[in-house]
Coordinates of C-alpha atoms in Angstrom, one line a residue:
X897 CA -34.8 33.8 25.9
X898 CA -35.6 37.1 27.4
X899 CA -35.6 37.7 31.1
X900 CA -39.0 38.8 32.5
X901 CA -39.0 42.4 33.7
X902 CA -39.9 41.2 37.3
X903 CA -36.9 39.4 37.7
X904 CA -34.5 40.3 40.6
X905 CA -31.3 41.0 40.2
X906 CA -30.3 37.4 41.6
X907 CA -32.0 36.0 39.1
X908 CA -30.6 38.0 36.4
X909 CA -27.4 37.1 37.5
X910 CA -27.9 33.5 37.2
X911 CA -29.9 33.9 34.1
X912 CA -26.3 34.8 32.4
X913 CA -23.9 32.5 34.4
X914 CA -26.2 29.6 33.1
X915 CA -25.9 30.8 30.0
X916 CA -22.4 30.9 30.5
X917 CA -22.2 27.7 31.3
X918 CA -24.2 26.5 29.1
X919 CA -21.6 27.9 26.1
X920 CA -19.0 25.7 28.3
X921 CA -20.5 23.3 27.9
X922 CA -21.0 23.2 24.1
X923 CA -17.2 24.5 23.9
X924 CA -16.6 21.5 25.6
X925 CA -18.3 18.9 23.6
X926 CA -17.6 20.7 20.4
X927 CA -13.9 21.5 20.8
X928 CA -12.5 18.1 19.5
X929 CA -14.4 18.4 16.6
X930 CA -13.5 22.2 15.7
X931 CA -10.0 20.3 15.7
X932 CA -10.3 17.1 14.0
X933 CA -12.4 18.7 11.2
X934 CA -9.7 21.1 9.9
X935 CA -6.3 18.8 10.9
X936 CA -8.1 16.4 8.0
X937 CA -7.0 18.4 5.5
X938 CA -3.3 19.1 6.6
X939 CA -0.9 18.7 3.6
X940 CA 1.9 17.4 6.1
X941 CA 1.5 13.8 7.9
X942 CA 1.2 15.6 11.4
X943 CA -1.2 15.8 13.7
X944 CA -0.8 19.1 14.6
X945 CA -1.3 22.6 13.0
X946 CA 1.5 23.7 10.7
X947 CA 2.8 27.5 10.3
X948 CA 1.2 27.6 6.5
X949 CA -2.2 26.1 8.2
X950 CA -2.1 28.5 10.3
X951 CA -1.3 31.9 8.1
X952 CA -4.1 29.9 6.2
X953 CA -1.2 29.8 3.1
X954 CA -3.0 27.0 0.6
X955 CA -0.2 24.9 0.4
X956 CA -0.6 23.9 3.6
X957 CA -3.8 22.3 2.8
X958 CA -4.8 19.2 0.7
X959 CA -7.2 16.4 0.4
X960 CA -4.7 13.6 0.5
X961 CA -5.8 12.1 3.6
X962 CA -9.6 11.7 2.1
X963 CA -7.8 10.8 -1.5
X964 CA -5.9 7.8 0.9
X965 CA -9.0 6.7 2.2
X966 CA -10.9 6.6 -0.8
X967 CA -8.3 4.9 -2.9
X968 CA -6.9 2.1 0.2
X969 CA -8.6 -1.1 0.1
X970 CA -8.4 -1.6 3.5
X971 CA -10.5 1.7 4.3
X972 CA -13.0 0.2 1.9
X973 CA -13.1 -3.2 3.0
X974 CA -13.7 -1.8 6.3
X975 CA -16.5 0.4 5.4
X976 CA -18.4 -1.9 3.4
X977 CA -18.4 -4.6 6.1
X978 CA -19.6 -1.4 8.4
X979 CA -22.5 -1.1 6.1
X980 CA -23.2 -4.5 5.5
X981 CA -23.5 -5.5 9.4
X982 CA -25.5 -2.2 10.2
X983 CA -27.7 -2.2 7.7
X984 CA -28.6 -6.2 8.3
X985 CA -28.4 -5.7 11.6
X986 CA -30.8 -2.7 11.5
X987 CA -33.3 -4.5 9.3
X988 CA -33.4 -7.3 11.8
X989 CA -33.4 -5.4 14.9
X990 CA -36.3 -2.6 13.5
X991 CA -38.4 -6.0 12.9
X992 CA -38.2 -7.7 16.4
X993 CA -37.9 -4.6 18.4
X994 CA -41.5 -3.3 16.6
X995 CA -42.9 -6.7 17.0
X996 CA -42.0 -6.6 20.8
X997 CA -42.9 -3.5 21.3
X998 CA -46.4 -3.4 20.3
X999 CA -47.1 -6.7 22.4
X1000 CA -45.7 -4.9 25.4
X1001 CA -48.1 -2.1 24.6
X1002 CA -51.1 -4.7 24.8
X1003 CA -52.8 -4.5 28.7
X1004 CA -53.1 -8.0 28.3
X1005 CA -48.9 -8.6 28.0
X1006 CA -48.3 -11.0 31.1
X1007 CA -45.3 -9.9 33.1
X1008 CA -44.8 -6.8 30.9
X1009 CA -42.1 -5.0 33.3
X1010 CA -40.0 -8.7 33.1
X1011 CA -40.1 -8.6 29.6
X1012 CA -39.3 -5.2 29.1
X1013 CA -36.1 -5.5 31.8
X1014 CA -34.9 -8.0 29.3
X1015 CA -35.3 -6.5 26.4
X1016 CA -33.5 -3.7 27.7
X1017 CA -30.4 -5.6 29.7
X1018 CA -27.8 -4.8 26.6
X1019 CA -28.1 -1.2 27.6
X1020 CA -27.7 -1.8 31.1
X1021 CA -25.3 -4.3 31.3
X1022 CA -21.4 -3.5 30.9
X1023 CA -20.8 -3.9 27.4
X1024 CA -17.7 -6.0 27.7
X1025 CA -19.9 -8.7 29.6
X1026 CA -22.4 -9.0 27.1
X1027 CA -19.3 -9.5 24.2
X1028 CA -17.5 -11.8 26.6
X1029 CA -20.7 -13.8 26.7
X1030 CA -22.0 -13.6 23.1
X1031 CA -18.0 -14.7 22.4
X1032 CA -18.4 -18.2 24.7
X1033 CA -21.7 -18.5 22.6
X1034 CA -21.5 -17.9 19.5
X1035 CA -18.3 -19.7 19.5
X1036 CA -20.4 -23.4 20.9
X1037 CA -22.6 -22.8 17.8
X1038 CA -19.4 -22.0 15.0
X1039 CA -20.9 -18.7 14.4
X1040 CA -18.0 -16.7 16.1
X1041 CA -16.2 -15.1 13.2
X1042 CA -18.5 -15.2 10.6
X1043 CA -20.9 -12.1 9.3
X1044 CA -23.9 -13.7 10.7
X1045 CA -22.7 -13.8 14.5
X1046 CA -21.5 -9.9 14.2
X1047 CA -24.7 -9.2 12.8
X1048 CA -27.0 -11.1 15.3
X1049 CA -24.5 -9.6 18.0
X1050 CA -25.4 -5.9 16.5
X1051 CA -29.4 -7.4 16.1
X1052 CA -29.4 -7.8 19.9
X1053 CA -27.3 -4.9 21.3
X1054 CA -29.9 -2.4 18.7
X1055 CA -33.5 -3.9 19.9
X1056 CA -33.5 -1.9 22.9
X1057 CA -33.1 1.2 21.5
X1058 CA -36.2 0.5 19.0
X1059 CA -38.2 -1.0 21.8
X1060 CA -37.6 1.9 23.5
X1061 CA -38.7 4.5 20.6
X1062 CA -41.6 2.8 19.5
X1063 CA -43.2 1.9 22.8
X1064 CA -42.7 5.7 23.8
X1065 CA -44.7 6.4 20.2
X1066 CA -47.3 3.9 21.2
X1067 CA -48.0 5.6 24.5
X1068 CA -49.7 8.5 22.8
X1069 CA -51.2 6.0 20.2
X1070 CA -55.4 6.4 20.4
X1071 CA -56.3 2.6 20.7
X1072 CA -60.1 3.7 19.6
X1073 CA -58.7 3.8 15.8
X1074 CA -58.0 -0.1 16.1
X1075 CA -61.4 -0.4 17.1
X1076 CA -62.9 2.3 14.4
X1077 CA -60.6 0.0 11.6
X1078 CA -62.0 -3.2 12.8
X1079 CA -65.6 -1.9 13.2
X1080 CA -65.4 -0.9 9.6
X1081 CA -64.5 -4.5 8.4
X1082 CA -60.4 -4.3 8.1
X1083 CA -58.5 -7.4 9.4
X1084 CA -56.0 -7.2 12.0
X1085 CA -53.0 -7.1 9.2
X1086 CA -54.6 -4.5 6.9
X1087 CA -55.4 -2.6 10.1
X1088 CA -51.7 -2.6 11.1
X1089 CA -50.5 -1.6 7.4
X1090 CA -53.3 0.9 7.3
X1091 CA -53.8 2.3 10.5
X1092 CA -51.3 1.5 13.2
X1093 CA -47.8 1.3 11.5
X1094 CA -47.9 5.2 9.4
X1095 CA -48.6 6.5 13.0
X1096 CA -45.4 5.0 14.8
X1097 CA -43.6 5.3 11.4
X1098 CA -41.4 8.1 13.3
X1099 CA -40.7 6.2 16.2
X1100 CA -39.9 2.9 14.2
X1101 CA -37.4 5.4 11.8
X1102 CA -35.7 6.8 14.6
X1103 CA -35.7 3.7 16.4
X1104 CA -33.7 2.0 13.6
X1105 CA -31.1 5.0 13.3
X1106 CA -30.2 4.3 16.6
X1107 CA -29.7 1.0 16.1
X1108 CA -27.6 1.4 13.0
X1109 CA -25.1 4.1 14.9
X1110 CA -25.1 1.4 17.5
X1111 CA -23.9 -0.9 15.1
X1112 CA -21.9 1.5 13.1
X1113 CA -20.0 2.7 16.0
X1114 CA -19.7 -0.8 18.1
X1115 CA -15.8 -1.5 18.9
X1116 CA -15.8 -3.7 22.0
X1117 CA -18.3 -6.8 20.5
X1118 CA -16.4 -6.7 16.8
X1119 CA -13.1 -7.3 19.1
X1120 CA -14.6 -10.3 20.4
X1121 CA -16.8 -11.7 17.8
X1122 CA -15.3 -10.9 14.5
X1123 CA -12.3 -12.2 12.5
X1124 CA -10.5 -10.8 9.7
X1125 CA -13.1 -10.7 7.4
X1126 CA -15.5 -8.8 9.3
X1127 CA -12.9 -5.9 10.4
X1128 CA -15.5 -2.6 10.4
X1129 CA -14.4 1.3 10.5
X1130 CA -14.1 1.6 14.2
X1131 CA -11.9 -1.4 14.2
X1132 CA -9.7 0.0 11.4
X1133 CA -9.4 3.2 13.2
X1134 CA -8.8 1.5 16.5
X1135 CA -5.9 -1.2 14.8
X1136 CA -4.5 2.0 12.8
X1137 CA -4.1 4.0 15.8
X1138 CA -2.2 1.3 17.4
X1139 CA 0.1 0.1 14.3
X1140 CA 0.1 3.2 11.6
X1141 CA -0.7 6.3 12.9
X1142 CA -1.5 8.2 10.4
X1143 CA -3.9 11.4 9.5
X1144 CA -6.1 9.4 6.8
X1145 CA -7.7 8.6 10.6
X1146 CA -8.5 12.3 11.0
X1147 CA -9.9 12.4 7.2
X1148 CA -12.6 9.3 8.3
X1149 CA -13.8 10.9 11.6
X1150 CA -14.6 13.8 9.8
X1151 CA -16.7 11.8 7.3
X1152 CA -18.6 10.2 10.3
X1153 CA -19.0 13.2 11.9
X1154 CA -21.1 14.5 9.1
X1155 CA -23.0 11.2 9.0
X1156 CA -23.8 11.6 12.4
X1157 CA -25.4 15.4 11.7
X1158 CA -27.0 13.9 8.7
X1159 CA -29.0 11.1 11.0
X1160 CA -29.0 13.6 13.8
X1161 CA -31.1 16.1 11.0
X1162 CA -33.2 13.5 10.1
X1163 CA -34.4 12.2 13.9
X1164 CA -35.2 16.1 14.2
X1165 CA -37.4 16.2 11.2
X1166 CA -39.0 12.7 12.3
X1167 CA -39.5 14.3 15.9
X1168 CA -41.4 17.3 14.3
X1169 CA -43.2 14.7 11.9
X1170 CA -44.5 12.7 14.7
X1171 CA -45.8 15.7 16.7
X1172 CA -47.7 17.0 13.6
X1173 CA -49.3 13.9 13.2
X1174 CA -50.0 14.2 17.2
X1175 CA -51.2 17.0 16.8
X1176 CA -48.5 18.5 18.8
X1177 CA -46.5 22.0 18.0
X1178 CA -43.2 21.5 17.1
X1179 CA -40.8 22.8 19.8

């Protein structure tokens, strides 16, 4: 951004320490990646840069690591279970958190701000509380070490952030449209289909990707609640770091890394859908 040509020379000054700070900052949240990314493909089982990776000789480079993780079935047992507990628990936490959130969006919700405080406690309350107590729980009702106690675990810690997405949609939402739907003859459910729901389609989108990184990167609740079976990728990198260090571990953050850009590209688009069909300008 340019400086205005009646800035002072104070203001100049901090114009480009900002900046340089700013560039810190980045440095600093981007540095571990700039590492991991290119340590994934080191032909030796180190965890460090080699002389041939760095005189960039091709021998010291080689997809072994992403060839282990793709041919071990532990790697691939734990990344199916990832996807099949984030995507169930996605589905299921998309649903109630919509559902909730458009009755907290009614002025006629009694004891909205209660509700909402609820709703929201998973986010607020230390993490290894809410395992500890979903572990005392789930294991009264034999649901402790099964897929359908990890994935109700996920379900609850992921409703808060659709609750939060959607009612922040439905904030801007022009309530006169419900009344235009219903004055033309639509029933409440064809007037949700038709009217309200392609509206807060972005919110409810972006909603569930946070809910499925939630899930996709939960450690501390998996610990508790989950058995063998239900081992996921953060729990095989956390085990192999602990028993078999080895840099087939560098080779699957990479991969999540560019899963996170991918989502990360697509809650950008949504953002630009939804202010297009606010009639907003894109920032």
């Amino acid at each position: 951004m340019a400086i205005p040509s009646y800035a002072t020379r104070g203001e100049r000054i901090w114009h480009y320490v900002f900046l340089g700070l700013c560039a810190l900052i980045f440095l600093f949240l981007v540095g571990p990646l700039l590492v991991i990314i290119p340590l994934s493909f080191n032909a030796q089982p180190y965890f460090t840069f080699t002389q041939e990776m760095l005189t960039f000789d091709p021998q010291g480079y080689s997809l072994r690591w992403y060839q282990d993780f793709f041919t071990s079935s532990r790697w691939l047992n734990a990344i199916k279970n990832s996807f099949i507990i984030g995507i169930a628990s996605t589905i299921l936490a998309t649903v109630l958190g919509t559902i909730a959130a458009l009755g907290l969006s009614s002025r006629h919700m009694p004891a909205r701000g209660v509700i909402m405080a609820l709703l929201i406690s998973p986010m607020i309350v230390p993490l290894i509380i809410s395992a500890a107590a979903m572990f005392f729980f789930f294991s009264r009702i034999n649901l402790a070490q099964t897929y359908l106690g990890v994935i109700l675990a996920h379900t609850a810690l992921g409703i808060p952030f659709v609750v939060i997405t959607v009612t922040a949609t439905l904030s801007s939402f022009d309530t006169t449209l419900i009344r235009a739907a219903h004055s033309l003859g639509a029933n409440p459910t064809r007037t949700f289909f038709k009217v309200v729901l392609p509206l807060v389609t972005p919110g409810v989108v972006s909603g569930a990707l946070f809910a499925f990184i939630t899930s996709f990167d939960e450690v501390v609740v998996v610990l508790f609640i989950a058995g063998p079976e239900q081992r996921t990728m953060p729990i095989q990198m956390w085990s192999g770091i602990r028993e078999q260090i080895s840099p087939t571990i560098l080779a699957v953050a990479t991969l999540l890394v560019l899963l996170s850009m991918l989502l990360l590209t697509t809650l950008e688009l949504l953002r630009r859908r939804g202010e297009r069909l606010r009639g907003l300008t894109p920032g």
